[in-house]
Coordinates of C-alpha atoms in Angstrom, one line a residue:
Chain T
M27 CA 36.2 -16.6 -27.0
V28 CA 38.9 -18.8 -28.5
R29 CA 38.3 -22.2 -29.8
E30 CA 41.1 -24.7 -30.4
E31 CA 40.3 -28.0 -32.0
Q32 CA 42.5 -30.9 -31.1
P33 CA 42.2 -33.8 -33.4
N34 CA 42.0 -36.8 -31.1
K35 CA 43.4 -40.2 -31.9
L36 CA 40.6 -42.0 -30.2
R37 CA 37.4 -42.0 -32.1
W38 CA 35.0 -41.8 -29.2
G39 CA 32.0 -41.9 -31.5
E40 CA 33.0 -45.4 -32.6
L41 CA 33.3 -46.7 -29.1
D42 CA 29.9 -45.6 -27.9
D43 CA 27.0 -43.6 -29.2
D44 CA 26.2 -42.1 -25.8
S45 CA 29.0 -39.5 -25.8
E46 CA 27.4 -37.6 -22.9
D47 CA 28.3 -40.4 -20.5
L48 CA 31.9 -40.0 -21.3
D49 CA 32.3 -36.5 -19.9
F50 CA 34.3 -37.9 -17.0
L51 CA 37.1 -38.7 -19.4
L52 CA 37.6 -35.1 -20.0
P53 CA 40.1 -32.9 -18.1
P54 CA 38.4 -30.9 -15.4
K55 CA 37.3 -27.3 -15.9
Q56 CA 39.9 -24.8 -15.1
V57 CA 39.4 -21.2 -13.9
I58 CA 42.3 -18.8 -14.0
G59 CA 42.1 -15.4 -12.4
P60 CA 40.6 -12.9 -12.2
D61 CA 44.0 -11.2 -12.2
E62 CA 44.8 -7.6 -11.2
S63 CA 43.6 -6.3 -14.6
G64 CA 40.3 -8.1 -14.0
I65 CA 40.6 -10.8 -16.7
K66 CA 39.3 -14.2 -15.9
K67 CA 39.9 -17.3 -18.0
V68 CA 37.8 -20.4 -18.0
I69 CA 39.0 -23.5 -19.8
E70 CA 36.5 -26.2 -20.5
Y71 CA 36.6 -29.4 -22.5
K72 CA 33.7 -30.8 -24.5
F73 CA 32.9 -33.5 -27.0
K74 CA 31.6 -32.4 -30.3
D75 CA 28.9 -34.4 -32.1
D76 CA 31.4 -36.1 -34.2
G77 CA 33.3 -37.3 -31.2
N78 CA 36.2 -34.8 -31.3
K79 CA 37.3 -33.2 -28.2
V80 CA 37.1 -29.4 -28.1
K81 CA 38.9 -27.1 -25.7
I82 CA 36.9 -23.9 -25.0
T83 CA 38.7 -21.0 -23.5
T84 CA 36.4 -18.2 -22.3
T85 CA 38.1 -14.9 -21.4
T86 CA 36.1 -12.4 -19.5
G87 CA 36.9 -9.0 -18.2
I88 CA 35.5 -8.4 -14.8
R89 CA 34.8 -5.0 -13.3
K90 CA 33.6 -4.6 -9.8
L91 CA 30.7 -2.2 -9.5
A92 CA 30.1 -0.4 -6.3
N93 CA 26.5 -1.4 -5.4
A94 CA 26.0 1.0 -2.5
R95 CA 27.1 4.5 -2.1
L96 CA 27.5 5.6 1.4
S97 CA 28.6 9.0 2.5
K98 CA 31.6 9.2 4.7
R99 CA 29.5 10.6 7.5
A100 CA 27.2 7.7 7.3
V101 CA 30.1 5.3 7.6
E102 CA 31.4 7.2 10.6
R103 CA 28.0 7.1 12.2
R104 CA 28.0 3.4 11.9
S105 CA 30.6 3.2 14.6
W106 CA 29.0 5.7 17.0
P107 CA 28.6 4.3 20.5
K108 CA 25.2 3.5 21.7
F109 CA 23.5 5.9 24.1
G110 CA 20.3 6.3 26.1
D111 CA 18.4 3.1 26.7
A112 CA 20.3 1.3 23.9
V113 CA 23.4 1.1 26.2
H114 CA 22.1 -1.4 28.6
E115 CA 20.2 -3.4 26.0
D116 CA 19.9 -7.1 26.8
V117 CA 21.0 -9.4 24.2
G118 CA 17.7 -11.3 24.7
S119 CA 15.5 -8.3 24.4
R120 CA 15.1 -8.7 20.6
L121 CA 13.9 -5.2 19.9
T122 CA 14.6 -5.7 16.2
M123 CA 13.3 -8.7 14.4
V124 CA 13.0 -9.7 10.9
S125 CA 9.4 -10.6 10.0
T126 CA 8.9 -14.3 9.7
E127 CA 6.2 -13.5 7.2
E128 CA 6.9 -12.6 3.6
I129 CA 5.0 -9.4 2.9
L130 CA 4.2 -8.6 -0.6
L131 CA 3.0 -5.4 -2.2
E132 CA -0.5 -6.6 -2.9
R133 CA -1.8 -5.4 -6.2
P134 CA -5.4 -4.4 -6.2
R135 CA -5.8 -6.5 -9.3
A136 CA -3.7 -8.9 -11.4
P137 CA -1.3 -6.8 -13.5
G138 CA -2.4 -6.3 -17.0
T139 CA -6.1 -6.9 -16.4
K140 CA -6.9 -3.4 -15.4
A141 CA -8.2 -2.0 -18.7
E142 CA -10.6 -4.7 -19.5
E143 CA -12.0 -5.0 -16.0
A144 CA -12.6 -1.3 -15.8
K145 CA -14.4 -1.4 -19.1
S146 CA -16.6 -4.3 -18.3
A147 CA -17.2 -3.1 -14.7
G148 CA -18.4 0.1 -16.1
D149 CA -21.3 -1.3 -17.9
P150 CA -21.7 -5.0 -17.4
L151 CA -25.4 -4.8 -18.3
A152 CA -24.7 -3.3 -21.7
Q153 CA -22.2 -6.0 -22.4
M154 CA -24.7 -8.7 -21.3
G155 CA -27.2 -7.0 -23.5
K156 CA -24.9 -7.2 -26.4
G157 CA -24.1 -10.8 -25.7
G158 CA -27.8 -11.8 -26.0
A159 CA -30.2 -9.0 -26.6
V160 CA -33.1 -11.5 -26.6
L161 CA -32.3 -12.1 -22.9
M162 CA -33.6 -8.7 -22.0
V163 CA -37.3 -9.2 -21.7
C164 CA -39.2 -6.7 -19.8
R165 CA -41.6 -8.4 -17.4
T166 CA -43.8 -5.4 -17.2
C167 CA -44.5 -4.6 -20.8
G168 CA -43.1 -7.7 -22.5
K169 CA -40.8 -5.7 -24.8
K170 CA -37.7 -7.6 -25.9
G171 CA -34.2 -6.3 -25.9
D172 CA -35.1 -2.7 -25.1
H173 CA -34.8 -2.2 -21.4
W174 CA -34.8 -4.1 -18.1
T175 CA -37.9 -4.5 -16.1
S176 CA -36.7 -2.1 -13.5
R177 CA -36.2 0.6 -16.2
C178 CA -39.5 0.0 -17.9
P179 CA -41.1 3.3 -18.8
Y180 CA -44.5 1.8 -18.3
K181 CA -43.7 0.5 -14.9
D182 CA -46.1 2.9 -13.1
L183 CA -48.9 2.2 -15.5
A184 CA -48.8 -1.5 -15.2
Q185 CA -50.6 -3.5 -12.6
P186 CA -48.5 -4.0 -9.5
S187 CA -46.9 -7.3 -9.6
E188 CA -49.1 -9.9 -8.1
T189 CA -46.3 -11.2 -5.9
F190 CA -46.6 -8.3 -3.6
V191 CA -50.3 -8.1 -3.4
D192 CA -51.5 -9.5 -0.1
K193 CA -54.3 -11.8 -1.2
P194 CA -56.3 -13.5 1.5
P195 CA -55.5 -17.1 1.7
T196 CA -58.0 -19.3 -0.1
E197 CA -59.7 -22.4 1.1
T198 CA -57.3 -24.7 -0.6
N199 CA -54.4 -23.2 1.1
A200 CA -56.1 -23.4 4.5
A201 CA -56.9 -27.0 3.9
A202 CA -53.3 -27.8 3.0
G203 CA -51.7 -25.8 5.8
G204 CA -54.1 -27.1 8.4
T205 CA -53.1 -24.6 11.2
K206 CA -54.7 -21.3 10.9
G207 CA -52.7 -18.1 11.2
A208 CA -49.3 -19.7 10.4
Y209 CA -47.2 -17.7 8.1
V210 CA -47.5 -18.7 4.5
P211 CA -45.0 -17.2 2.1
P212 CA -46.7 -15.2 -0.7
S213 CA -45.4 -17.6 -3.3
M214 CA -47.1 -20.5 -1.6
R215 CA -50.4 -18.8 -1.2
G216 CA -53.2 -19.9 -3.3
G217 CA -54.6 -17.7 -5.9
V218 CA -51.2 -16.7 -7.1
P219 CA -50.5 -18.0 -10.5
E220 CA -47.6 -20.5 -10.9
R221 CA -45.1 -17.9 -12.0
S222 CA -43.8 -15.1 -9.8
G223 CA -41.7 -16.5 -6.9
T224 CA -41.2 -20.0 -8.2
D225 CA -40.5 -18.7 -11.6
M226 CA -37.9 -16.4 -10.2
R227 CA -36.2 -19.2 -8.3
R228 CA -36.2 -21.5 -11.3
R229 CA -34.5 -18.8 -13.2
N230 CA -31.7 -18.8 -10.6
E231 CA -31.4 -22.6 -10.7
E232 CA -31.7 -23.3 -14.3
N233 CA -28.4 -24.1 -16.0
S234 CA -26.6 -22.8 -12.9
V235 CA -23.0 -23.5 -12.6
R236 CA -21.2 -23.2 -9.3
V237 CA -17.6 -21.9 -9.4
T238 CA -15.5 -22.5 -6.3
N239 CA -11.9 -21.7 -5.4
L240 CA -12.0 -18.3 -6.9
S241 CA -9.3 -15.9 -5.9
E242 CA -10.2 -13.0 -3.6
D243 CA -9.8 -10.5 -6.3
T244 CA -12.2 -12.1 -8.7
R245 CA -15.3 -9.9 -9.3
E246 CA -18.4 -10.5 -11.3
P247 CA -17.1 -8.9 -14.5
D248 CA -14.1 -11.2 -14.4
L249 CA -16.3 -14.3 -14.2
L250 CA -18.5 -13.0 -16.9
E251 CA -15.5 -12.5 -19.1
L252 CA -14.3 -16.0 -18.3
F253 CA -17.6 -17.7 -19.0
R254 CA -19.1 -15.6 -21.8
P255 CA -17.1 -17.4 -24.6
F256 CA -19.2 -20.5 -23.9
G257 CA -22.5 -19.0 -24.6
S258 CA -25.0 -16.5 -23.4
V259 CA -24.8 -15.9 -19.7
S260 CA -27.9 -14.7 -17.9
R261 CA -26.6 -14.1 -14.4
V262 CA -23.2 -13.9 -12.7
Y263 CA -22.9 -13.8 -9.0
V264 CA -19.8 -13.7 -6.7
A265 CA -20.4 -14.2 -3.0
I266 CA -19.0 -11.2 -1.1
D267 CA -18.3 -11.2 2.6
Q268 CA -20.5 -8.5 4.0
K269 CA -18.1 -7.6 6.8
T270 CA -15.0 -7.2 4.8
G271 CA -16.2 -6.6 1.4
T272 CA -13.9 -9.2 0.0
S273 CA -14.9 -12.2 -2.1
R274 CA -15.7 -15.4 -0.3
G275 CA -14.2 -17.4 -3.1
F276 CA -17.2 -18.8 -4.8
G277 CA -19.8 -17.7 -7.2
F278 CA -22.5 -18.8 -9.6
V279 CA -23.0 -18.4 -13.4
N280 CA -26.2 -19.1 -15.1
F281 CA -26.3 -20.0 -18.8
V282 CA -29.2 -19.6 -21.1
N283 CA -28.5 -22.9 -22.8
R284 CA -27.8 -26.1 -20.9
E285 CA -25.3 -27.2 -23.5
D286 CA -23.2 -24.1 -23.1
A287 CA -23.1 -24.7 -19.3
E288 CA -22.0 -28.2 -19.9
R289 CA -19.2 -27.1 -22.2
A290 CA -18.1 -24.5 -19.7
I291 CA -18.0 -27.1 -16.9
N292 CA -16.0 -29.5 -19.1
K293 CA -13.6 -26.8 -20.1
L294 CA -13.1 -24.8 -17.0
N295 CA -13.2 -27.4 -14.2
G296 CA -9.6 -27.6 -13.1
Y297 CA -8.7 -24.6 -15.1
G298 CA -5.9 -22.4 -13.6
Y299 CA -7.2 -18.9 -12.9
D300 CA -5.3 -16.3 -10.9
N301 CA -2.9 -19.0 -9.5
L302 CA -5.8 -21.1 -8.3
I303 CA -7.4 -24.2 -9.8
L304 CA -11.0 -23.5 -10.4
R305 CA -13.7 -26.0 -9.5
V306 CA -16.7 -25.7 -11.8
E307 CA -19.7 -27.9 -11.4
W308 CA -23.5 -28.0 -11.6
A309 CA -25.0 -26.0 -8.8
A310 CA -27.0 -28.3 -6.7
P311 CA -30.4 -26.9 -6.0
R312 CA -31.0 -26.0 -2.3
A313 CA -32.2 -28.8 -0.1
N314 CA -35.7 -27.3 0.3
Chain H
M21 CA 10.0 -8.5 1.1
R22 CA 10.6 -9.3 4.7
P23 CA 10.1 -6.2 6.8
I24 CA 12.2 -5.5 9.9
L25 CA 10.1 -5.1 13.0
M26 CA 11.4 -2.6 15.6
K27 CA 9.7 -2.9 19.0
G28 CA 11.5 -0.1 20.9
H29 CA 8.4 1.9 21.8
E30 CA 5.9 0.9 24.4
R31 CA 3.1 3.2 23.1
P32 CA 1.7 4.1 19.7
L33 CA 4.1 5.6 17.2
T34 CA 3.5 9.2 16.3
F35 CA 6.2 10.2 13.8
L36 CA 9.0 8.9 11.7
K37 CA 11.8 10.7 9.9
Y38 CA 15.0 9.7 8.1
N39 CA 18.1 11.8 8.1
R40 CA 19.3 13.2 4.8
D41 CA 21.8 10.4 4.1
G42 CA 19.1 7.8 4.8
D43 CA 21.2 5.8 7.2
L44 CA 19.4 6.8 10.4
L45 CA 15.7 6.6 11.2
F46 CA 14.2 8.6 14.0
S47 CA 11.0 7.5 15.6
C48 CA 8.7 9.3 18.0
A49 CA 6.0 7.7 20.1
K50 CA 3.6 8.5 22.9
D51 CA 6.1 7.0 25.3
H52 CA 8.6 9.7 26.3
D53 CA 11.7 8.7 24.5
P54 CA 12.4 9.4 20.8
T55 CA 14.6 6.7 19.4
V56 CA 17.2 6.5 16.6
W57 CA 17.7 3.4 14.6
F58 CA 20.1 2.3 11.8
A59 CA 17.9 2.4 8.8
D60 CA 19.6 -0.6 7.0
N61 CA 19.3 -3.3 9.7
G62 CA 17.0 -1.7 12.2
E63 CA 19.5 -1.8 15.1
R64 CA 18.8 0.6 17.8
L65 CA 21.5 3.3 18.2
G66 CA 20.1 5.2 21.0
T67 CA 17.2 7.0 22.8
Y68 CA 16.8 10.6 23.7
R69 CA 15.8 10.8 27.3
G70 CA 14.4 14.0 28.8
H71 CA 10.9 14.5 27.6
N72 CA 8.1 14.1 30.1
G73 CA 5.1 13.5 27.8
A74 CA 4.1 12.0 24.5
V75 CA 6.5 13.1 21.7
W76 CA 4.5 14.2 18.7
T77 CA 7.2 15.1 16.2
C78 CA 10.8 15.5 15.3
D79 CA 13.1 16.9 12.6
I80 CA 16.8 16.4 11.9
S81 CA 19.2 19.0 10.6
R82 CA 20.7 18.4 7.2
D83 CA 24.2 17.5 8.7
S84 CA 22.5 15.0 11.0
A85 CA 24.0 16.7 14.0
R86 CA 20.9 18.2 15.6
L87 CA 17.6 16.8 16.4
I88 CA 14.5 18.8 17.4
T89 CA 11.5 17.2 19.1
G90 CA 8.1 18.5 20.1
S91 CA 6.3 17.0 23.0
A92 CA 3.0 17.1 24.9
D93 CA 5.0 18.2 27.9
Q94 CA 4.8 21.7 26.5
T95 CA 8.4 21.8 25.4
A96 CA 10.4 21.4 22.2
K97 CA 14.0 20.2 22.7
L98 CA 17.2 20.4 20.7
W99 CA 19.4 17.3 21.0
D100 CA 22.9 16.3 20.0
V101 CA 22.1 13.4 17.7
R102 CA 25.3 11.5 18.5
T103 CA 25.2 11.4 22.3
G104 CA 21.5 11.9 23.0
T105 CA 22.2 14.9 25.3
P106 CA 19.6 17.7 25.4
L107 CA 21.1 21.0 24.3
F108 CA 18.3 23.4 24.7
T109 CA 14.6 23.4 25.7
F110 CA 12.0 25.7 24.3
N111 CA 9.2 26.2 26.8
F112 CA 5.7 26.8 25.7
D113 CA 2.4 27.1 27.4
S114 CA 0.8 24.3 25.5
P115 CA 1.8 21.0 23.9
T116 CA 3.9 21.3 20.7
R117 CA 2.6 19.3 17.8
S118 CA 4.9 19.8 14.9
V119 CA 8.5 21.0 14.3
D120 CA 10.3 21.6 11.0
F121 CA 13.9 22.9 10.3
S122 CA 14.1 25.5 7.6
V123 CA 16.4 24.9 4.6
G124 CA 19.8 25.7 6.0
D125 CA 18.8 24.8 9.6
K126 CA 18.9 28.4 10.8
L127 CA 15.3 28.6 11.7
A128 CA 12.7 26.2 13.0
V129 CA 8.9 26.3 12.9
I130 CA 7.1 24.9 15.9
T131 CA 3.4 24.7 16.3
T132 CA 1.6 24.6 19.6
D133 CA -1.9 23.2 20.4
P134 CA -4.8 25.2 21.7
F135 CA -4.7 24.6 25.5
M136 CA -6.4 26.0 28.6
G137 CA -8.0 28.8 26.6
L138 CA -4.9 29.6 24.6
P139 CA -5.3 29.5 20.9
S140 CA -3.1 27.4 18.7
A141 CA 0.0 29.1 17.3
I142 CA 2.9 28.8 14.9
H143 CA 6.3 29.9 16.3
I144 CA 9.4 30.6 14.4
K145 CA 12.6 30.2 16.4
R146 CA 16.2 31.0 15.4
I147 CA 18.5 28.1 15.8
A148 CA 22.0 29.1 16.8
R149 CA 25.0 27.3 15.4
D150 CA 26.4 27.0 18.9
P151 CA 23.9 25.7 21.4
E152 CA 25.5 28.1 24.0
D153 CA 24.1 31.1 22.1
Q154 CA 20.6 29.5 21.7
S155 CA 17.7 31.6 22.9
G156 CA 14.1 30.8 23.4
E157 CA 12.9 34.0 21.8
S158 CA 10.4 33.6 18.9
V159 CA 11.3 35.5 15.8
L160 CA 7.6 35.5 14.8
T161 CA 4.4 34.1 16.2
L162 CA 1.5 33.4 13.9
K163 CA -2.1 33.0 15.2
G164 CA -5.4 32.7 13.7
P165 CA -6.5 29.2 12.7
Q166 CA -9.1 27.6 14.8
G167 CA -8.3 24.3 16.4
R168 CA -5.1 22.3 16.4
I169 CA -2.5 22.9 13.8
N170 CA -1.3 19.4 13.0
R171 CA 1.6 20.2 10.7
A172 CA 3.5 23.2 9.6
V173 CA 6.4 23.0 7.0
W174 CA 8.6 25.5 5.3
G175 CA 7.7 26.5 1.7
P176 CA 10.2 27.1 -1.1
L177 CA 13.3 29.2 -0.2
N178 CA 12.0 29.5 3.4
R179 CA 9.8 32.4 2.2
T180 CA 6.6 30.8 3.3
I181 CA 5.2 28.5 5.9
V182 CA 2.5 26.0 5.0
S183 CA 0.2 24.8 7.7
G184 CA -2.7 22.4 8.0
G185 CA -4.8 21.2 10.9
E186 CA -8.2 20.6 12.4
D187 CA -10.0 23.3 10.5
S188 CA -9.1 21.4 7.3
V189 CA -7.8 24.5 5.5
I190 CA -4.3 24.6 4.2
R191 CA -2.7 28.1 4.7
V192 CA 0.4 29.7 3.3
W193 CA 2.0 32.3 5.5
D194 CA 4.7 34.8 4.8
S195 CA 7.6 33.7 7.0
E196 CA 9.0 37.2 7.5
T197 CA 5.9 39.4 7.9
G198 CA 3.6 36.7 9.3
K199 CA 0.9 37.7 6.8
L200 CA -1.6 35.1 5.6
L201 CA -0.9 34.8 1.9
K202 CA -3.2 32.1 0.7
E203 CA -5.8 29.7 1.8
S204 CA -6.9 26.5 0.1
D205 CA -10.1 26.8 -1.8
K206 CA -13.1 25.8 0.2
E207 CA -14.5 23.6 -2.6
E208 CA -11.3 21.8 -3.2
S209 CA -10.0 21.5 0.3
H210 CA -10.3 18.7 2.7
K211 CA -13.6 18.2 4.5
K212 CA -12.1 17.0 7.8
T213 CA -9.0 17.4 9.9
I214 CA -5.7 17.5 8.0
T215 CA -3.5 15.0 9.8
S216 CA -0.3 15.1 7.8
L217 CA 1.5 17.4 5.3
T218 CA 4.7 16.6 3.5
K219 CA 6.8 18.3 0.9
A220 CA 8.2 16.8 -2.3
V221 CA 12.0 16.5 -2.4
D222 CA 12.2 19.6 -4.7
G223 CA 9.6 21.4 -2.7
S224 CA 7.4 22.0 -5.7
H225 CA 4.4 20.3 -4.4
L226 CA 2.8 19.2 -1.1
L227 CA 0.8 16.2 -0.1
S228 CA -1.8 16.4 2.6
G229 CA -3.7 13.6 4.2
S230 CA -7.0 14.0 6.0
L231 CA -9.5 12.1 8.1
D232 CA -12.0 12.7 5.2
K233 CA -10.4 9.5 3.7
S234 CA -8.5 11.3 1.0
A235 CA -5.1 12.8 0.3
K236 CA -4.5 15.8 -1.9
L237 CA -1.6 17.0 -3.9
W238 CA -1.0 20.8 -3.9
D239 CA 1.2 23.2 -5.9
S240 CA 3.4 24.8 -3.2
R241 CA 3.5 28.2 -4.8
T242 CA -0.1 28.7 -6.0
L243 CA -1.8 26.3 -3.6
K244 CA -3.8 25.0 -6.5
L245 CA -5.2 21.5 -6.1
V246 CA -3.4 19.1 -8.4
K247 CA -4.6 15.6 -7.6
T248 CA -6.9 13.9 -5.1
Y249 CA -6.3 10.3 -3.9
V250 CA -9.4 8.7 -2.6
T251 CA -9.2 5.8 -0.2
E252 CA -11.6 4.0 2.1
R253 CA -9.9 4.8 5.4
P254 CA -9.1 7.9 7.4
V255 CA -5.6 9.0 6.4
N256 CA -3.2 9.5 9.3
A257 CA 0.1 9.6 7.4
V258 CA 1.3 10.3 3.9
A259 CA 4.7 10.0 2.3
M260 CA 6.0 10.6 -1.2
S261 CA 8.6 8.4 -2.9
P262 CA 11.7 10.5 -3.8
L263 CA 12.5 8.0 -6.5
L264 CA 9.4 6.9 -8.3
E265 CA 6.1 8.6 -8.9
H266 CA 4.5 6.9 -6.0
I267 CA 2.8 8.1 -2.8
V268 CA 1.9 6.1 0.3
L269 CA -1.1 6.6 2.5
G270 CA -1.4 5.1 5.9
G271 CA -4.3 5.1 8.3
G272 CA -7.1 2.8 9.3
Q273 CA -10.2 3.0 11.4
D274 CA -10.2 5.0 14.7
A275 CA -8.2 3.3 17.4
S276 CA -11.4 3.4 19.5
S277 CA -13.3 1.1 17.2
V278 CA -10.5 -1.4 16.5
T279 CA -11.6 -3.9 19.1
T280 CA -15.2 -3.8 18.1
T281 CA -14.9 -4.7 14.4
D282 CA -13.6 -7.5 12.4
H283 CA -9.8 -7.3 12.2
R284 CA -9.9 -7.7 8.4
A285 CA -12.0 -4.7 8.1
G286 CA -9.5 -2.5 9.8
K287 CA -7.6 -1.7 6.7
F288 CA -4.3 -1.2 8.4
E289 CA -2.3 -1.5 5.2
A290 CA 0.0 1.2 3.7
K291 CA -1.5 1.9 0.4
F292 CA 0.6 2.9 -2.6
Y293 CA -0.8 5.1 -5.3
D294 CA 0.5 6.4 -8.6
K295 CA 1.2 10.1 -8.1
S296 CA -0.1 11.3 -11.4
L297 CA -2.7 8.7 -12.3
T298 CA -4.1 8.6 -8.8
E299 CA -4.4 4.9 -9.4
E300 CA -3.9 2.5 -6.6
I301 CA -0.8 0.4 -7.0
G302 CA -1.0 -1.9 -4.0
G303 CA -1.0 -2.3 -0.3
V304 CA 1.5 -3.5 2.3
K305 CA 0.0 -5.3 5.2
G306 CA 1.4 -6.0 8.6
H307 CA 0.3 -3.6 11.3
F308 CA -2.4 -4.6 13.6
G309 CA -3.4 -1.1 14.4
P310 CA -3.8 2.0 12.4
I311 CA -0.7 3.5 10.8
N312 CA 0.2 6.8 12.4
A313 CA 3.5 7.6 10.7
L314 CA 5.1 6.9 7.3
A315 CA 8.5 7.9 6.0
F316 CA 10.4 7.1 2.8
N317 CA 14.1 6.6 2.8
P318 CA 15.7 9.5 0.8
D319 CA 17.1 6.9 -1.6
G320 CA 13.5 5.7 -2.3
R321 CA 14.5 2.0 -1.8
S322 CA 12.9 1.5 1.5
F323 CA 10.2 2.9 3.6
S324 CA 9.1 2.6 7.2
S325 CA 5.7 2.7 8.9
G326 CA 4.8 3.2 12.5
G327 CA 1.5 2.1 13.9
E328 CA -0.8 2.4 16.8
D329 CA 0.4 -1.1 17.7
G330 CA 3.8 0.3 18.8
Y331 CA 5.8 -1.3 16.1
V332 CA 8.0 0.4 13.4
R333 CA 8.1 -1.8 10.3
L334 CA 11.0 -1.1 8.0
H335 CA 10.5 -2.4 4.5
H336 CA 13.3 -2.7 1.9
F337 CA 11.6 -3.1 -1.4
D338 CA 12.1 -6.1 -3.6
Q339 CA 13.3 -5.6 -7.1
D340 CA 9.8 -6.2 -8.4
Y341 CA 8.7 -2.9 -6.9
F342 CA 10.8 -0.9 -9.2
N343 CA 9.4 -2.7 -12.3
I344 CA 5.8 -2.1 -11.4
K345 CA 3.8 -0.9 -14.4
I346 CA 0.3 0.3 -14.2

């Protein structure tokens, strides 16, 4: 690159501060070449900050690279006459079309997320346990942070959960229901203490946050990873289409603390995740 | 990428093959006319008329002068690639399922199906330089495997022939004596019909695809299992990239159940896997029927797939493809 400075009589800087607007006063850009030896010259004019005009000459060597290598035979084949059915081909038959649809090589997961996902997918329970060991309370033996209810070593020894015991409906229930013989869900039957079913449902609804507009690739471990920084998460669920096995684009996250859930909503509602804008809100309890 | 759709066949595709220079693509289908296309823009160059049944397979000589096709009309035909004229017809007593030219194009291996009480067989034919001197005599005929032999290819230096088929065993035969040299290990081998078998460019390893929803990579010489690629669909076709460490599997549910299930559940994509990590790289969608045939351009920059839907889809990769990192 060669720079030649030409002291100019006119002090453009004194005339106007906005020197950019004066570009039209400059001579136009010139391009010379490329000549037979492949040298191209570009001459440009510019104002410097102090108002002086600068001529910039850029000299570039240009070499043409062959971008396709074709064998002579292949070139020859290009001019072969058509044969068979291709001879009488109608112009309108349109045997060869370019797809109107852009097809991408669809990655099974967003690039770069593989390692973490595999790790958390491997043992999400262990991670959740680490996040809040207190969460893990065995409903059979009441031990904290040691194992889940389903893994309880005393499972067989303990009384079977009352939920599943078919207790005869009591008088109160019959009075409330009115009609005899109508089906009463076990949780509504009298004689069953307040916990069990309702307790279970409350667990699902407490501090529950609904996440919508998830990408198809999002799985529960991804959501857990996204929401864990806000506080202890007790449940993550992503709705999966049973037919196709792909995500239906929404899920639920339950927090142990309501404040954590609130912070997560404030922070993640409208957050860009996997090219989509997440919608995060309180999960409305079901109508019934 | 925007694939090129080629709708020359009226019936499901069965086989695809590029010539060595990668400028021509040959397609076989269950209609009777194998077709040749320009591999860059998908223009149809010609069709080879003469078969009287579904065409299952084809192969092209190294100089792209001769084409051999195998058909359900119980013949294999040699063609002049340029004019589409049949040069010679090998007659068999049962449908021919697979053909493969040896290195040097002096021999060809042709497999025939079990038919009307006849067992399946592998025939080796001498291919004459001048079609005038061509004879239909078999140099060697191998028999033994039960059920159909879906694919037979030449091993390194034409010393062996590797076959795979309905009995889900891969066998290596001596191409001169006809002796069975090796069989794939029962434990390691496929559990269901082997549908496709393809060699690496250097012939050092083989890739087989099977209806047991997996593909397996084998050492050509020792027939040791090297890798297994597990997928969630029956594998009808496999291809190996000559450029990158990638393999492609094509398949999908049985054609008979396509209409009875959700179309999204069909899994008609071509799935890319990393060859050594056996990790899935991605999928290319587009067909609306199972993929029956796959072929990689010898330059590794494009590939084509043929489906039960009768379309050939020719994909030229975007630059992104070459930068994929796992």
